[in-house]
Short mmCIF file of C-alpha atoms in Angstrom, two decimals:
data_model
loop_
_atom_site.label_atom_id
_atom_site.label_comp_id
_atom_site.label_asym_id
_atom_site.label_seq_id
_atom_site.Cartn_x
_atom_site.Cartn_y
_atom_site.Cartn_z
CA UNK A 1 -18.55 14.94 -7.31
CA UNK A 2 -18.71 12.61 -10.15
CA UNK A 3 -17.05 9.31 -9.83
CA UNK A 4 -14.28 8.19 -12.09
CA UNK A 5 -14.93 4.59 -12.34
CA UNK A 6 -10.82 4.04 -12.98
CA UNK A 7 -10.22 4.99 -9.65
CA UNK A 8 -12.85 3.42 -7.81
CA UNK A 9 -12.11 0.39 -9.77
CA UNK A 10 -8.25 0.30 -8.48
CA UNK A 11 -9.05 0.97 -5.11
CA UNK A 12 -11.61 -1.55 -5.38
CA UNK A 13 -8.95 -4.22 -6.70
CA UNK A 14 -6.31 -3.76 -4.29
CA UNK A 15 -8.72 -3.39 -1.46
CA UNK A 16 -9.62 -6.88 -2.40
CA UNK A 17 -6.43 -8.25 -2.10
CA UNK A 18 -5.95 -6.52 1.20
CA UNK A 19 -8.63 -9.22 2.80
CA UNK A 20 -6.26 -11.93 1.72
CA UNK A 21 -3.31 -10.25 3.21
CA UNK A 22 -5.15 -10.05 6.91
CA UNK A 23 -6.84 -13.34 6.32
CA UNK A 24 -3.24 -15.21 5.95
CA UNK A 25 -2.04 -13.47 9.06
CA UNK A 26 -4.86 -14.29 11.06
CA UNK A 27 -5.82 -18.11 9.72
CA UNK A 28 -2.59 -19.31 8.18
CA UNK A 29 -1.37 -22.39 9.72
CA UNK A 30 2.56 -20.98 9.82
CA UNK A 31 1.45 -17.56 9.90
CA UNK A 32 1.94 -16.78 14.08
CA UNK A 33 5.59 -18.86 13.68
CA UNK A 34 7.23 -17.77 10.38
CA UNK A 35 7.95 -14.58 8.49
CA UNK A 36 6.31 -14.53 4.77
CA UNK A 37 9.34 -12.69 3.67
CA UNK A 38 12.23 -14.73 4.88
CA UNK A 39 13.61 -16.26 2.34
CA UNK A 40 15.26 -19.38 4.30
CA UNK A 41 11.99 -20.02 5.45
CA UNK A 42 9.10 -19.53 3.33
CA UNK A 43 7.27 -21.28 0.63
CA UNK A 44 7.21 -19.74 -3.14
CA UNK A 45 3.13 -19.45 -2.33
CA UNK A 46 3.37 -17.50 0.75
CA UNK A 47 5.75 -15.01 -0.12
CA UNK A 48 3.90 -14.26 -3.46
CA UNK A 49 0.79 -13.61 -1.33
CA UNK A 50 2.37 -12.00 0.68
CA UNK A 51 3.69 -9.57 -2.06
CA UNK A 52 0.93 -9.09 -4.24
CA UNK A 53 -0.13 -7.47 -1.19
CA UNK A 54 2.22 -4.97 -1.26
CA UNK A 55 0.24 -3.07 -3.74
CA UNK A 56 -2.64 -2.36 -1.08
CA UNK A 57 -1.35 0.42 1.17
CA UNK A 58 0.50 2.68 -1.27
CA UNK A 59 -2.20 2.45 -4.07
CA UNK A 60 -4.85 2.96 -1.38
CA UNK A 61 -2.73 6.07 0.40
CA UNK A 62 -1.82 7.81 -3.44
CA UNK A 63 -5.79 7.29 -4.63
CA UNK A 64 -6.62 8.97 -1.19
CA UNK A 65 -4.48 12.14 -2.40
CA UNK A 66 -5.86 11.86 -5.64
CA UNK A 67 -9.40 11.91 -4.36
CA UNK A 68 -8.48 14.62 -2.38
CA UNK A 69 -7.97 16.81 -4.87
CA UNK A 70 -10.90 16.13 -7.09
CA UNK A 71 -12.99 16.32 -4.03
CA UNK A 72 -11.42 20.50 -3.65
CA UNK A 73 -11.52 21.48 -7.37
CA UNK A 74 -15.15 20.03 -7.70
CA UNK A 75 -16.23 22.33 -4.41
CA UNK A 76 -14.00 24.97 -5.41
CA UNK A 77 -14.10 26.95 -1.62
CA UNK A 78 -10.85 26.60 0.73
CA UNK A 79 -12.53 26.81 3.62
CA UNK A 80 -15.29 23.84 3.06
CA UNK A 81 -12.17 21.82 1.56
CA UNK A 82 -9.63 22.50 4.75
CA UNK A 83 -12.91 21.50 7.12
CA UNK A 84 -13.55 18.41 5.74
CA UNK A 85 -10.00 17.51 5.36
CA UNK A 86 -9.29 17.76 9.28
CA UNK A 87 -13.02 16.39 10.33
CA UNK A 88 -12.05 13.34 8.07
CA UNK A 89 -8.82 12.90 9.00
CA UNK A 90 -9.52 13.33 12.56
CA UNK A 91 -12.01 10.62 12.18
CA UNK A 92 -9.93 8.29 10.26
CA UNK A 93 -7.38 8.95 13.09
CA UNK A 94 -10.36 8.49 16.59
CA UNK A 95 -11.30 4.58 14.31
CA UNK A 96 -7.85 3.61 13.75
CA UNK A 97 -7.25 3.80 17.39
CA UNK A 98 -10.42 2.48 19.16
CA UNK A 99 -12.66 0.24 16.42
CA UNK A 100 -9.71 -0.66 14.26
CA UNK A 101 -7.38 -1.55 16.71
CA UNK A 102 -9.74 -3.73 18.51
CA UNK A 103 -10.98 -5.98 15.54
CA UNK A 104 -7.16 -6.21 14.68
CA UNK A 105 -6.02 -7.71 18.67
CA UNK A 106 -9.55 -8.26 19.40
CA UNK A 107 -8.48 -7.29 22.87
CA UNK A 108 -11.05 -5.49 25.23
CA UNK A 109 -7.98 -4.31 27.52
CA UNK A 110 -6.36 -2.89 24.33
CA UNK A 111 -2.70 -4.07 25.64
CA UNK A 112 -1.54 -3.52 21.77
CA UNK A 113 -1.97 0.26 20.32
CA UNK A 114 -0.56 0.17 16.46
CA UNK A 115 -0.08 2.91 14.03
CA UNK A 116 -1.16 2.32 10.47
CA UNK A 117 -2.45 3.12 7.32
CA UNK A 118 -5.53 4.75 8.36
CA UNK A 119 -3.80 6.99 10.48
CA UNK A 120 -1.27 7.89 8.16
CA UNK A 121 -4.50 8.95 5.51
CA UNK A 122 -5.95 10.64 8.37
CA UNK A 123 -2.68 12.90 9.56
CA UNK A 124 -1.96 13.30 5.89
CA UNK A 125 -5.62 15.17 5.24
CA UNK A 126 -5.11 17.36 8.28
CA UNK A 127 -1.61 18.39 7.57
CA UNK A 128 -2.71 18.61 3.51
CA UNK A 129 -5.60 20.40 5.28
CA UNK A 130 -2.88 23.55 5.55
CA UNK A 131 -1.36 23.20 2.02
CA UNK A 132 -4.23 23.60 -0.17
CA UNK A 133 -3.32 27.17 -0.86
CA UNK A 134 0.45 25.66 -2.76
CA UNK A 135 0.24 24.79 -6.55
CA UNK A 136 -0.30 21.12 -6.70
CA UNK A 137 2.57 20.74 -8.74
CA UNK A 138 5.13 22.21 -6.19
CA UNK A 139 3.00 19.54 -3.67
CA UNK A 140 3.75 17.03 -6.02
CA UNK A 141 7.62 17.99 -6.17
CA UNK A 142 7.64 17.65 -2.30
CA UNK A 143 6.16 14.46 -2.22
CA UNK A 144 8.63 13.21 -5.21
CA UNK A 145 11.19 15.02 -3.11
CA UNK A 146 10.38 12.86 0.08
CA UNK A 147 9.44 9.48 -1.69
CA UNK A 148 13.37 9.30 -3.18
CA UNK A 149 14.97 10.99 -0.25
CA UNK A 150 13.52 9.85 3.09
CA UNK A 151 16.07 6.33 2.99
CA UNK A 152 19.34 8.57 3.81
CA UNK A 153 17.59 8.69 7.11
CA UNK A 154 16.48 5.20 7.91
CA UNK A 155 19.62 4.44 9.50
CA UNK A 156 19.05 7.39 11.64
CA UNK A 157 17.96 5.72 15.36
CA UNK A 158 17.96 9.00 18.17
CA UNK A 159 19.29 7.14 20.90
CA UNK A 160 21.27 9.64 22.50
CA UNK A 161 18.18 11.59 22.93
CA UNK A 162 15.33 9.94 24.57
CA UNK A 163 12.80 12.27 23.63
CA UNK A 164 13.37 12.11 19.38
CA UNK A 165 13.42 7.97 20.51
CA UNK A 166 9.50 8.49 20.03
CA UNK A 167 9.11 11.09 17.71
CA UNK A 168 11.77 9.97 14.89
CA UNK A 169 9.66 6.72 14.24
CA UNK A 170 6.40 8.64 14.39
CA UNK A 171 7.58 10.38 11.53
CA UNK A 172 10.45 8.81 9.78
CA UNK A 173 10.85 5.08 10.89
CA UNK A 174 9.35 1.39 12.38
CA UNK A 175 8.82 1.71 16.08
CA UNK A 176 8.01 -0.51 19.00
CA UNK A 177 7.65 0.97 22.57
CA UNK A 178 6.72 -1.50 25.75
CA UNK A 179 5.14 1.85 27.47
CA UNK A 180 4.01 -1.13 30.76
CA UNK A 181 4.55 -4.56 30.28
CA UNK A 182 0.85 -5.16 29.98
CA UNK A 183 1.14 -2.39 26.57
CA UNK A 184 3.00 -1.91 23.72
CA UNK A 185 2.76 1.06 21.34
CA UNK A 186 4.45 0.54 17.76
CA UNK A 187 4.67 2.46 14.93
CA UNK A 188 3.95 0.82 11.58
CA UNK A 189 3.23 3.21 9.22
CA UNK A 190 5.63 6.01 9.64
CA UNK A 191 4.01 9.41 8.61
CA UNK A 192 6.48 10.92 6.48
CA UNK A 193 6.65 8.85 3.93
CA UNK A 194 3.33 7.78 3.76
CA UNK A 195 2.72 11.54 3.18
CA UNK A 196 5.43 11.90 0.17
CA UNK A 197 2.92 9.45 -1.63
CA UNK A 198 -0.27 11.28 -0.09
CA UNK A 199 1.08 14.29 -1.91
CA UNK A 200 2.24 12.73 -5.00
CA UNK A 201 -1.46 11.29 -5.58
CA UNK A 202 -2.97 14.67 -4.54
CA UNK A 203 -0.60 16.63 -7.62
CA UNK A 204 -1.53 12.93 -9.68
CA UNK A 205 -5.31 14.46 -9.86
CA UNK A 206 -4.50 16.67 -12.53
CA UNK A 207 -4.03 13.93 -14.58
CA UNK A 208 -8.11 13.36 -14.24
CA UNK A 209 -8.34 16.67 -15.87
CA UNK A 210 -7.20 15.87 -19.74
CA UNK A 211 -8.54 13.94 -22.18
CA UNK A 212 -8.58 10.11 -22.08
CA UNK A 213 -6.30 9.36 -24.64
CA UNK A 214 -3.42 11.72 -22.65
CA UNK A 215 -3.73 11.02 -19.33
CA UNK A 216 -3.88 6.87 -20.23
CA UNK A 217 -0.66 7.39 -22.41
CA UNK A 218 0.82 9.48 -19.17
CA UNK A 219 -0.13 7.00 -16.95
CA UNK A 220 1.34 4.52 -19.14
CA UNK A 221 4.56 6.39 -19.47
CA UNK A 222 4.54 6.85 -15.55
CA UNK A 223 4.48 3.34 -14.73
CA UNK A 224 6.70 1.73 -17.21
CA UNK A 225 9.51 4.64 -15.81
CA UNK A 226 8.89 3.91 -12.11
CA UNK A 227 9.28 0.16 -12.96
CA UNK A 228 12.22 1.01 -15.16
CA UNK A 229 14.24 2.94 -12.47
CA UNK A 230 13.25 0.24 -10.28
CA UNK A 231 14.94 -2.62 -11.82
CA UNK A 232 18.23 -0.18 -12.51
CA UNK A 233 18.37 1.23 -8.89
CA UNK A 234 17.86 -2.16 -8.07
CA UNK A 235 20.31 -3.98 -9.57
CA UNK A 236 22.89 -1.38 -8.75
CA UNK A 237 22.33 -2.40 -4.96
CA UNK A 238 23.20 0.57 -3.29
CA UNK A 239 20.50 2.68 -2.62
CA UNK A 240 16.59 2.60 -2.09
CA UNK A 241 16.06 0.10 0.25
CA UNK A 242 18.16 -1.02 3.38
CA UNK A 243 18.21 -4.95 2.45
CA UNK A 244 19.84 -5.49 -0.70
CA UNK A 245 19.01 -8.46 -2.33
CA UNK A 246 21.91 -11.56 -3.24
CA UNK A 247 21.81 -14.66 -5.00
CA UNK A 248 19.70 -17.30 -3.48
CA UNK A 249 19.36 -21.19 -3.27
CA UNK A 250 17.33 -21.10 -6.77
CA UNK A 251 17.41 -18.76 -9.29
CA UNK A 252 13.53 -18.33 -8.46
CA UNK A 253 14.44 -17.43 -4.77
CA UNK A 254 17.12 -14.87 -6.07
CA UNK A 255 14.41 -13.23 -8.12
CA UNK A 256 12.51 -13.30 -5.04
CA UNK A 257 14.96 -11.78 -3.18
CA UNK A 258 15.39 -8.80 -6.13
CA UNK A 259 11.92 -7.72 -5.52
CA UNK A 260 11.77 -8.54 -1.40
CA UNK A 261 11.13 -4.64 -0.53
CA UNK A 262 10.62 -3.08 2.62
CA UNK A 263 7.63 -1.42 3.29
CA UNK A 264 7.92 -0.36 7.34
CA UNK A 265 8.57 2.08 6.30
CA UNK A 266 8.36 2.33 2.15
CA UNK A 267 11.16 2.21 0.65
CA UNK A 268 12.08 4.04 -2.23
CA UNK A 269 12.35 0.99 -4.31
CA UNK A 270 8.85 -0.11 -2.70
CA UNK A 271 7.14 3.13 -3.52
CA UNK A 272 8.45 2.64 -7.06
CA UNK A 273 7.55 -0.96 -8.03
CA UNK A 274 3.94 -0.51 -6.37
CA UNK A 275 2.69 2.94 -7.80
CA UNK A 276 4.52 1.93 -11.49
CA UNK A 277 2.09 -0.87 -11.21
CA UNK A 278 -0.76 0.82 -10.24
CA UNK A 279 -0.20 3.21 -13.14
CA UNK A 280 -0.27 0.49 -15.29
CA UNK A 281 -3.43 -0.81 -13.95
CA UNK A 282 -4.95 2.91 -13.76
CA UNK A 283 -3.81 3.01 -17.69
CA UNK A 284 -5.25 -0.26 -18.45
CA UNK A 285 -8.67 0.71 -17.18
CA UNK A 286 -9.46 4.34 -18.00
CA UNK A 287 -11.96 4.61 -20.06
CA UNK A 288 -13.64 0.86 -19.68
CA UNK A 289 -16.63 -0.14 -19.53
CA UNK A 290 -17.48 -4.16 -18.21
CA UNK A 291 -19.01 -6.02 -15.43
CA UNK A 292 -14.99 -6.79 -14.41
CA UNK A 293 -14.24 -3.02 -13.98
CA UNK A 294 -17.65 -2.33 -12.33
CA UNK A 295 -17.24 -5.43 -9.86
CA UNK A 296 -14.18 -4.27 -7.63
CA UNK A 297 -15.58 -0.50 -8.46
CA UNK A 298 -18.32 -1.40 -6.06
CA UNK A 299 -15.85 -1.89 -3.24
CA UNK A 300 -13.71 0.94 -3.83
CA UNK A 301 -16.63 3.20 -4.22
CA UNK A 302 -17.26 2.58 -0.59
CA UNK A 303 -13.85 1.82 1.04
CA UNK A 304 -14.19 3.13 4.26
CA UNK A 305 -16.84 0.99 4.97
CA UNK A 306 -15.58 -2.10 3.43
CA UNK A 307 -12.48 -1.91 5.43
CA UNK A 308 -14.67 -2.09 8.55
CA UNK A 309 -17.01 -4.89 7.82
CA UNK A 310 -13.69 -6.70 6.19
CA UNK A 311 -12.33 -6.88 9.52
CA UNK A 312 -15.60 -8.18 11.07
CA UNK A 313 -15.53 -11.07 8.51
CA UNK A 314 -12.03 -12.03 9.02
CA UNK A 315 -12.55 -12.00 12.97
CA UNK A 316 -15.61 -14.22 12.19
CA UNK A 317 -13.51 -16.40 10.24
CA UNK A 318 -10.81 -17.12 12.70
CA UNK A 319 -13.19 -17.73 15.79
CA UNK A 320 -14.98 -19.95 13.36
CA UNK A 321 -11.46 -21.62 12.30
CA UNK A 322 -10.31 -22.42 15.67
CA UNK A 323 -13.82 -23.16 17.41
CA UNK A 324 -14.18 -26.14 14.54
CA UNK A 325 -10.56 -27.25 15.11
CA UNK A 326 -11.78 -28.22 18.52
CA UNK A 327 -10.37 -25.16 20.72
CA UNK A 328 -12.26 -23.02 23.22
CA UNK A 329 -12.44 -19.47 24.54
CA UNK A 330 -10.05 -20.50 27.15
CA UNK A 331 -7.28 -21.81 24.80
CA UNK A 332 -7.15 -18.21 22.99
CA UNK A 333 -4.35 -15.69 23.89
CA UNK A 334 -5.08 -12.29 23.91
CA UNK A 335 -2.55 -9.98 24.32
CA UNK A 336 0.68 -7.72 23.03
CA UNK A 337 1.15 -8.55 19.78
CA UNK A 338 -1.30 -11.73 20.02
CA UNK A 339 -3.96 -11.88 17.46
CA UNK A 340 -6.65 -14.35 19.77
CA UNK A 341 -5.58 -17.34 18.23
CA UNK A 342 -4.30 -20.11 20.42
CA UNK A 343 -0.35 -20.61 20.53
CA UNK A 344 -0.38 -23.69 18.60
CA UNK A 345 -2.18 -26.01 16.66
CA UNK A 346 -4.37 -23.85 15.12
CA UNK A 347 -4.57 -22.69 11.42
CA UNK A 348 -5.49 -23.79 7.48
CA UNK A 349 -2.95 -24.22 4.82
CA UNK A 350 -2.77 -21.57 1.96
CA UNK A 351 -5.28 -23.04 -0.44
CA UNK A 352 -8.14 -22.52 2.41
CA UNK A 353 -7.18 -19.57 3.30
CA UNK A 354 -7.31 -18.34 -1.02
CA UNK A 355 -11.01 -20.31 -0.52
CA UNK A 356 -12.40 -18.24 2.44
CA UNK A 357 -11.11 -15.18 0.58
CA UNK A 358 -13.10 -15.69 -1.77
CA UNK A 359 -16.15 -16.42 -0.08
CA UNK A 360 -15.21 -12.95 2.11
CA UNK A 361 -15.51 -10.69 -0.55
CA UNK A 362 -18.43 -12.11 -2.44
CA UNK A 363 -20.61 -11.82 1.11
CA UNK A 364 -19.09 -8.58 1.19
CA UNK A 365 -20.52 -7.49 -2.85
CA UNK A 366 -23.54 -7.32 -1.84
CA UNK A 367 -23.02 -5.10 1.50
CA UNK A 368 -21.07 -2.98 -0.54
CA UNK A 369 -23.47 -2.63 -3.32
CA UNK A 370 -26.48 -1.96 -0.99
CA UNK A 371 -24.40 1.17 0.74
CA UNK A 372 -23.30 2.06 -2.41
CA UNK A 373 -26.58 3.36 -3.89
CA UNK A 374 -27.92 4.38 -0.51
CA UNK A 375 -24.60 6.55 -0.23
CA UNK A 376 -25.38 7.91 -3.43
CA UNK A 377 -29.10 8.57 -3.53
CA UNK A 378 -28.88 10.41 -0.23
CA UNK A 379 -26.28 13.42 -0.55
CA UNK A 380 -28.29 15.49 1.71
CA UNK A 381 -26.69 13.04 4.23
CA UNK A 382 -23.13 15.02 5.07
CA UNK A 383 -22.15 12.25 7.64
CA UNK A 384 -22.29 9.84 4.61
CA UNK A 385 -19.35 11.37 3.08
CA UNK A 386 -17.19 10.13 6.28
CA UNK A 387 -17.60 5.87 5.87
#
């Protein structure tokens, strides 16, 4: 398959800003004590780190769909496309819970077992696996169709019945579940709706299909609505995300609190404000050509294994963090829930942590751009095509 650079490119960008998401969780100073979204608590800085971030995990879940699709009309055989659907996704689904999970705890006993993004790619290509026969555009519908419906369920908690207890957060809500109390099992990234955008981006491939000048005005036309119903379902406060938002101590605090989403799971109003700016940003970029665009392309044209080795570096810069700060192996705590870092003490304020970002993803370029032309000058390779 040919690449399209715009994709690679906004994959590329908002896998970048990924690092500095897990980077503040695992090196910022308040980062163990204090939520980056409370609003009583946190500093203008943090929560606009935080949220930037926010654009990661849906743009990286609807580009998945997308690719998916190219990926099927370029092969054009059913079969070959349902096989490599399920062998990928059960792949992305066997790393999320051994190799991912461990450089996220860093926990040999593996006393924490979380549910995320990868898995959610991974269970959406097996169960897309079985819908390639339906016209993408009635895929599409369903995924619009789950994206603005699944909130009338969120509220929804199975109590009475202890069996849903488990499944209803597998596929519609958070989750937490102390199975022992030496391991926890939570549920982060709910499937369902992570699948409504899986879909959406899948039916979005078309797009990739007409001619430039279309598909960036589309794209344009997509965003600017998404953002537009946004800001109207939004200031209506009533529906499309269970925390409404109310006027704050500042009027920049109130803003903040206008665009303080939830995204365990995504809301509607989440889904909305992320994807209408990543169709801004896919708009923007169609059709360039610079060393900008083909920077971050180099990281999204290899994302699999960027996300690996990104983990590797952020482990290596918290042991490094605490080590210098003067603590030792025995002053870590590993655990449920307990990323290795020692319960207090520890930590670098924000502008560190925006330094060693930095210095993350330019060790990283050339990694990336090494495994990017090895990738591509050895196709013959089929296990390439799965990292």
């Amino acid at each position: 398959m040919n690449r399209i650079q715009t994709i690679d490119f906004t994959r590329g960008l908002v896998m970048v800003i990924m690092a500095l998401d897990h980077l503040r969780d695992l090196l910022h100073v308040d980062s163990l004590t204090q939520s980056p979204t409370d609003l009583n608590t946190v500093t203008a800085g943090v929560f606009l780190t935080r949220w930037i971030t926010h654009l990661c995990a849906p743009t990286f879940v609807f580009l998945s769909g997308t690719s998916a699709y190219l990926v099927f009309k370029k092969s054009g055989h059913l079969a070959e496309s349902q096989r490599y659907l399920r062998t990928r996704g059960f792949w992305l689904i066997v790393l999320e819970f051994t190799v991912i999970n461990f450089l996220l705890w860093f926990d040999f006993q593996f006393r924490t077992l979380v549910m995320q993004v990868i898995f959610a790619i991974g269970a959406g290509f097996i169960l897309l696996s079985f819908l390639l026969k339906i016209n993408p555009r009635a895929l599409g519908i369903a995924g619009l169709v789950i994206i603005f419906s699944h909130n009338l369920v969120q509220g929804i908690t199975m109590e009475a019945q202890p069996a849903a207890q488990f499944i209803w957060p597998v596929f519609f809500r958070l989750g937490v579940f102390p199975i022992t109390p030496n391991f926890t099992f939570a549920v982060l990234y709910p499937f369902l709706p992570w699948f409504g955008i899986l879909l959406t981006g899948f039916a979005a491939g078309q797009l990739f299909e007409l001619p430039l000048a279309s598909r960036k005005k589309l794209w344009l036309q997509i965003g600017g609505g998404a953002l537009a119903l946004f800001c109207l379902l939004r200031f209506i406060n009533v529906y499309g995300d269970p925390t409404p938002w109310s006027t704050q101590k500042s009027g920049l605090f109130t803003f903040f609190s206008f665009i303080n989403l939830n995204k365990y799971p995504p809301s509607l109003l989440y889904t909305l404000v992320t994807l209408g700016i990543m169709s801004i940003v896919l708009a923007l970029a169609d059709g360039g050509k610079n060393r900008f665009l083909d920077f971050f392309s180099t990281y999204g044209k290899v994302p699999l294994f960027y996300y690996l080795l990104h983990w590797c570096l952020v482990r290596v810069a918290m042991f490094s963090m605490v080590f210098a700060q003067g603590f030792h192996w025995p002053d870590l705590e590993f655990g449920v829930f307990k990323f290795g870092r020692p319960a207090s003490g520890s930590g670098v304020e924000l502008p560190v942590v925006y330094l060693i970002w930095i210095a993350l993803v330019l060790c990283l370029y050339p990694l990336c751009k090494w495994y990017g032309r090895y990738k591509s000058a050895h196709p013959e390779q089929r296990w390439l095509r799965y990292i």
